[in-house]
Every structure is written in C-alpha cells, then in structure tokens.
Amino acid sequence: MAALKESPDPVVRDFAYGAFKAGTTVEELIAKHPVPFIARHGRYTDLSYGVEPGALWAFARDGRLYYAISTPSGSGSGHCFFCTASEAELTDRQRSFERYRFGNCFQAVLGPAAVAREFTRE
C-alpha cells in the first residue's frame, strides 16, 4: 500500500489514502476525477481509470461504490482497495455488463430500436 500512496496517479493515491471508500457515491468520484471509461448498466456503474496494465477499476451498485481494484502494472502487483460484494452480487454485475456489452455490439449492426426491444427484457 505504501507504493500506491506514492503513485504518480492522483486517483490511485486518493484510493490508497482512503478518500474513496465503500459507500461513497459514484458521482463524488466522477466529480473529483473525470473518468475516461464509464459503463452504466442496470443497477451498476463501472469506471476505469487508465489502461491495462496498471488500470484502476471502481464499481458501484445503486450509485454507491462497493468494489475498487488496481490491476498489476509491469513490475508491480494489483491491489484490492475494498470489496463488499458477495459472489452472487459479483456474478449479477458481470451478467449485467455482458448484456450491456452485447447490446452495444448488436446496436451497431441492428440499430437502436431493435436492440431496445431485445435487450430490455430481463
């Protein structure tokens, strides 16, 4: 954790120092650190700061952070800042993201109206 507190990346430093914790609103994080990648799908919001290797991922459910992890960089290791989700909740988020991702792919081919009819059914 000491190395993360010295990171040149301000987002990583804020997480390492505990500025963002489980329960923080996702909008607070976005306001302080505009995000290059955001996916809003169902109850979930996925945020990615950076690119692999060495990205920081934060996940929110119902607008509140519940999971944040940094992925390993070239010589460093990854770190889980916090995770308050059960295995079932992580699986639910993954399924939601897959519907989102496939919906976006099909939208490019079929058009938004067809996708809206097909992928809004749970």
PDB file of N, CA, C and O in Angstrom, residues 7-8 15 20-21 23 28-29 31 40 42-43 54 60 64 68 73 75 77-78 80 94 101-103 110 112:
ATOM      1  N   SER A   7       2.047   6.798  -5.658  1.00  0.00           N
ATOM      2  CA  SER A   7       1.763   6.689  -7.087  1.00  0.00           C
ATOM      3  C   SER A   7       1.703   8.074  -7.741  1.00  0.00           C
ATOM      4  O   SER A   7       1.202   9.035  -7.147  1.00  0.00           O
ATOM      5  N   PRO A   8       2.180   8.175  -8.993  1.00  0.00           N
ATOM      6  CA  PRO A   8       2.031   9.440  -9.714  1.00  0.00           C
ATOM      7  C   PRO A   8       0.576   9.704 -10.134  1.00  0.00           C
ATOM      8  O   PRO A   8       0.225  10.821 -10.496  1.00  0.00           O
ATOM      9  N   PHE A  15      -7.446   6.668  -3.569  1.00  0.00           N
ATOM     10  CA  PHE A  15      -7.944   5.381  -3.066  1.00  0.00           C
ATOM     11  C   PHE A  15      -7.010   4.832  -1.989  1.00  0.00           C
ATOM     12  O   PHE A  15      -7.462   4.315  -0.967  1.00  0.00           O
ATOM     13  N   PHE A  20     -11.776   7.592  -1.003  1.00  0.00           N
ATOM     14  CA  PHE A  20     -12.969   6.928  -1.533  1.00  0.00           C
ATOM     15  C   PHE A  20     -13.049   5.555  -0.890  1.00  0.00           C
ATOM     16  O   PHE A  20     -12.089   4.796  -0.894  1.00  0.00           O
ATOM     17  N   LYS A  21     -14.225   5.265  -0.336  1.00  0.00           N
ATOM     18  CA  LYS A  21     -14.445   4.010   0.384  1.00  0.00           C
ATOM     19  C   LYS A  21     -15.739   3.383  -0.101  1.00  0.00           C
ATOM     20  O   LYS A  21     -16.520   4.031  -0.812  1.00  0.00           O
ATOM     21  N   GLY A  23     -19.355   2.707  -0.232  1.00  0.00           N
ATOM     22  CA  GLY A  23     -20.461   3.564   0.163  1.00  0.00           C
ATOM     23  C   GLY A  23     -20.374   4.982  -0.369  1.00  0.00           C
ATOM     24  O   GLY A  23     -21.375   5.698  -0.411  1.00  0.00           O
ATOM     25  N   GLU A  28     -19.520  11.431  -6.605  1.00  0.00           N
ATOM     26  CA  GLU A  28     -18.420  12.110  -5.909  1.00  0.00           C
ATOM     27  C   GLU A  28     -17.087  11.779  -6.569  1.00  0.00           C
ATOM     28  O   GLU A  28     -16.240  12.660  -6.754  1.00  0.00           O
ATOM     29  N   LEU A  29     -16.899  10.500  -6.885  1.00  0.00           N
ATOM     30  CA  LEU A  29     -15.661  10.074  -7.539  1.00  0.00           C
ATOM     31  C   LEU A  29     -15.521  10.731  -8.906  1.00  0.00           C
ATOM     32  O   LEU A  29     -14.472  11.289  -9.239  1.00  0.00           O
ATOM     33  N   ALA A  31     -16.890  13.460  -9.992  1.00  0.00           N
ATOM     34  CA  ALA A  31     -16.706  14.910  -9.868  1.00  0.00           C
ATOM     35  C   ALA A  31     -15.250  15.257  -9.580  1.00  0.00           C
ATOM     36  O   ALA A  31     -14.720  16.233 -10.117  1.00  0.00           O
ATOM     37  N   ARG A  40     -22.650   2.415 -17.678  1.00  0.00           N
ATOM     38  CA  ARG A  40     -23.803   2.358 -16.776  1.00  0.00           C
ATOM     39  C   ARG A  40     -24.743   1.304 -17.326  1.00  0.00           C
ATOM     40  O   ARG A  40     -25.190   1.404 -18.477  1.00  0.00           O
ATOM     41  N   GLY A  42     -27.967  -1.249 -15.918  1.00  0.00           N
ATOM     42  CA  GLY A  42     -28.844  -1.696 -14.841  1.00  0.00           C
ATOM     43  C   GLY A  42     -28.547  -0.928 -13.559  1.00  0.00           C
ATOM     44  O   GLY A  42     -28.443   0.288 -13.551  1.00  0.00           O
ATOM     45  N   ARG A  43     -28.357  -1.666 -12.469  1.00  0.00           N
ATOM     46  CA  ARG A  43     -28.058  -1.071 -11.155  1.00  0.00           C
ATOM     47  C   ARG A  43     -26.595  -0.675 -11.022  1.00  0.00           C
ATOM     48  O   ARG A  43     -26.205  -0.111 -10.012  1.00  0.00           O
ATOM     49  N   GLY A  54      -2.033  -1.796 -15.255  1.00  0.00           N
ATOM     50  CA  GLY A  54      -1.942  -0.685 -14.329  1.00  0.00           C
ATOM     51  C   GLY A  54      -3.180   0.178 -14.215  1.00  0.00           C
ATOM     52  O   GLY A  54      -3.110   1.300 -13.742  1.00  0.00           O
ATOM     53  N   ALA A  60     -19.779   0.496  -8.868  1.00  0.00           N
ATOM     54  CA  ALA A  60     -20.835   0.984  -7.989  1.00  0.00           C
ATOM     55  C   ALA A  60     -22.112   0.198  -8.259  1.00  0.00           C
ATOM     56  O   ALA A  60     -22.366  -0.235  -9.381  1.00  0.00           O
ATOM     57  N   ARG A  64     -23.509   3.703  -5.442  1.00  0.00           N
ATOM     58  CA  ARG A  64     -22.508   3.727  -4.368  1.00  0.00           C
ATOM     59  C   ARG A  64     -21.392   2.722  -4.647  1.00  0.00           C
ATOM     60  O   ARG A  64     -21.647   1.603  -5.081  1.00  0.00           O
ATOM     61  N   ALA A  68     -13.292  -1.729  -5.540  1.00  0.00           N
ATOM     62  CA  ALA A  68     -12.258  -0.967  -6.252  1.00  0.00           C
ATOM     63  C   ALA A  68     -10.971  -1.769  -6.221  1.00  0.00           C
ATOM     64  O   ALA A  68     -10.580  -2.303  -5.179  1.00  0.00           O
ATOM     65  N   SER A  73       0.627  -3.573 -12.688  1.00  0.00           N
ATOM     66  CA  SER A  73       1.365  -2.858 -13.726  1.00  0.00           C
ATOM     67  C   SER A  73       2.594  -3.696 -14.051  1.00  0.00           C
ATOM     68  O   SER A  73       2.797  -4.755 -13.463  1.00  0.00           O
ATOM     69  N   SER A  75       5.799  -3.931 -13.315  1.00  0.00           N
ATOM     70  CA  SER A  75       6.627  -4.533 -12.280  1.00  0.00           C
ATOM     71  C   SER A  75       5.906  -4.627 -10.941  1.00  0.00           C
ATOM     72  O   SER A  75       6.405  -5.238 -10.010  1.00  0.00           O
ATOM     73  N   SER A  77       2.272  -5.139  -8.381  1.00  0.00           N
ATOM     74  CA  SER A  77       1.165  -6.073  -8.252  1.00  0.00           C
ATOM     75  C   SER A  77      -0.128  -5.288  -8.094  1.00  0.00           C
ATOM     76  O   SER A  77      -0.117  -4.104  -7.772  1.00  0.00           O
ATOM     77  N   GLY A  78      -1.233  -5.951  -8.309  1.00  0.00           N
ATOM     78  CA  GLY A  78      -2.525  -5.311  -8.162  1.00  0.00           C
ATOM     79  C   GLY A  78      -2.903  -5.212  -6.699  1.00  0.00           C
ATOM     80  O   GLY A  78      -2.274  -5.807  -5.821  1.00  0.00           O
ATOM     81  N   CYS A  80      -6.556  -4.787  -4.121  1.00  0.00           N
ATOM     82  CA  CYS A  80      -7.983  -4.587  -3.894  1.00  0.00           C
ATOM     83  C   CYS A  80      -8.125  -3.575  -2.768  1.00  0.00           C
ATOM     84  O   CYS A  80      -7.690  -3.825  -1.643  1.00  0.00           O
ATOM     85  N   GLN A  94     -21.563  -8.973 -13.394  1.00  0.00           N
ATOM     86  CA  GLN A  94     -20.951  -9.473 -14.625  1.00  0.00           C
ATOM     87  C   GLN A  94     -22.008  -9.768 -15.681  1.00  0.00           C
ATOM     88  O   GLN A  94     -21.842  -9.423 -16.846  1.00  0.00           O
ATOM     89  N   ARG A 101     -22.709  -4.969 -22.896  1.00  0.00           N
ATOM     90  CA  ARG A 101     -21.694  -5.069 -23.943  1.00  0.00           C
ATOM     91  C   ARG A 101     -22.272  -5.660 -25.218  1.00  0.00           C
ATOM     92  O   ARG A 101     -22.065  -5.135 -26.304  1.00  0.00           O
ATOM     93  N   PHE A 102     -23.014  -6.747 -25.091  1.00  0.00           N
ATOM     94  CA  PHE A 102     -23.592  -7.354 -26.282  1.00  0.00           C
ATOM     95  C   PHE A 102     -24.652  -6.456 -26.892  1.00  0.00           C
ATOM     96  O   PHE A 102     -24.781  -6.378 -28.100  1.00  0.00           O
ATOM     97  N   GLY A 103     -25.397  -5.748 -26.060  1.00  0.00           N
ATOM     98  CA  GLY A 103     -26.390  -4.798 -26.566  1.00  0.00           C
ATOM     99  C   GLY A 103     -25.743  -3.719 -27.410  1.00  0.00           C
ATOM    100  O   GLY A 103     -26.245  -3.363 -28.468  1.00  0.00           O
ATOM    101  N   LEU A 110     -27.774  -3.804 -35.746  1.00  0.00           N
ATOM    102  CA  LEU A 110     -29.224  -3.852 -35.921  1.00  0.00           C
ATOM    103  C   LEU A 110     -29.925  -2.509 -35.783  1.00  0.00           C
ATOM    104  O   LEU A 110     -31.053  -2.351 -36.222  1.00  0.00           O
ATOM    105  N   PRO A 112     -30.613   0.957 -32.895  1.00  0.00           N
ATOM    106  CA  PRO A 112     -31.052   1.105 -31.510  1.00  0.00           C
ATOM    107  C   PRO A 112     -32.452   0.581 -31.216  1.00  0.00           C
ATOM    108  O   PRO A 112     -32.699   0.053 -30.155  1.00  0.00           O
TER     109      PRO A 112
END
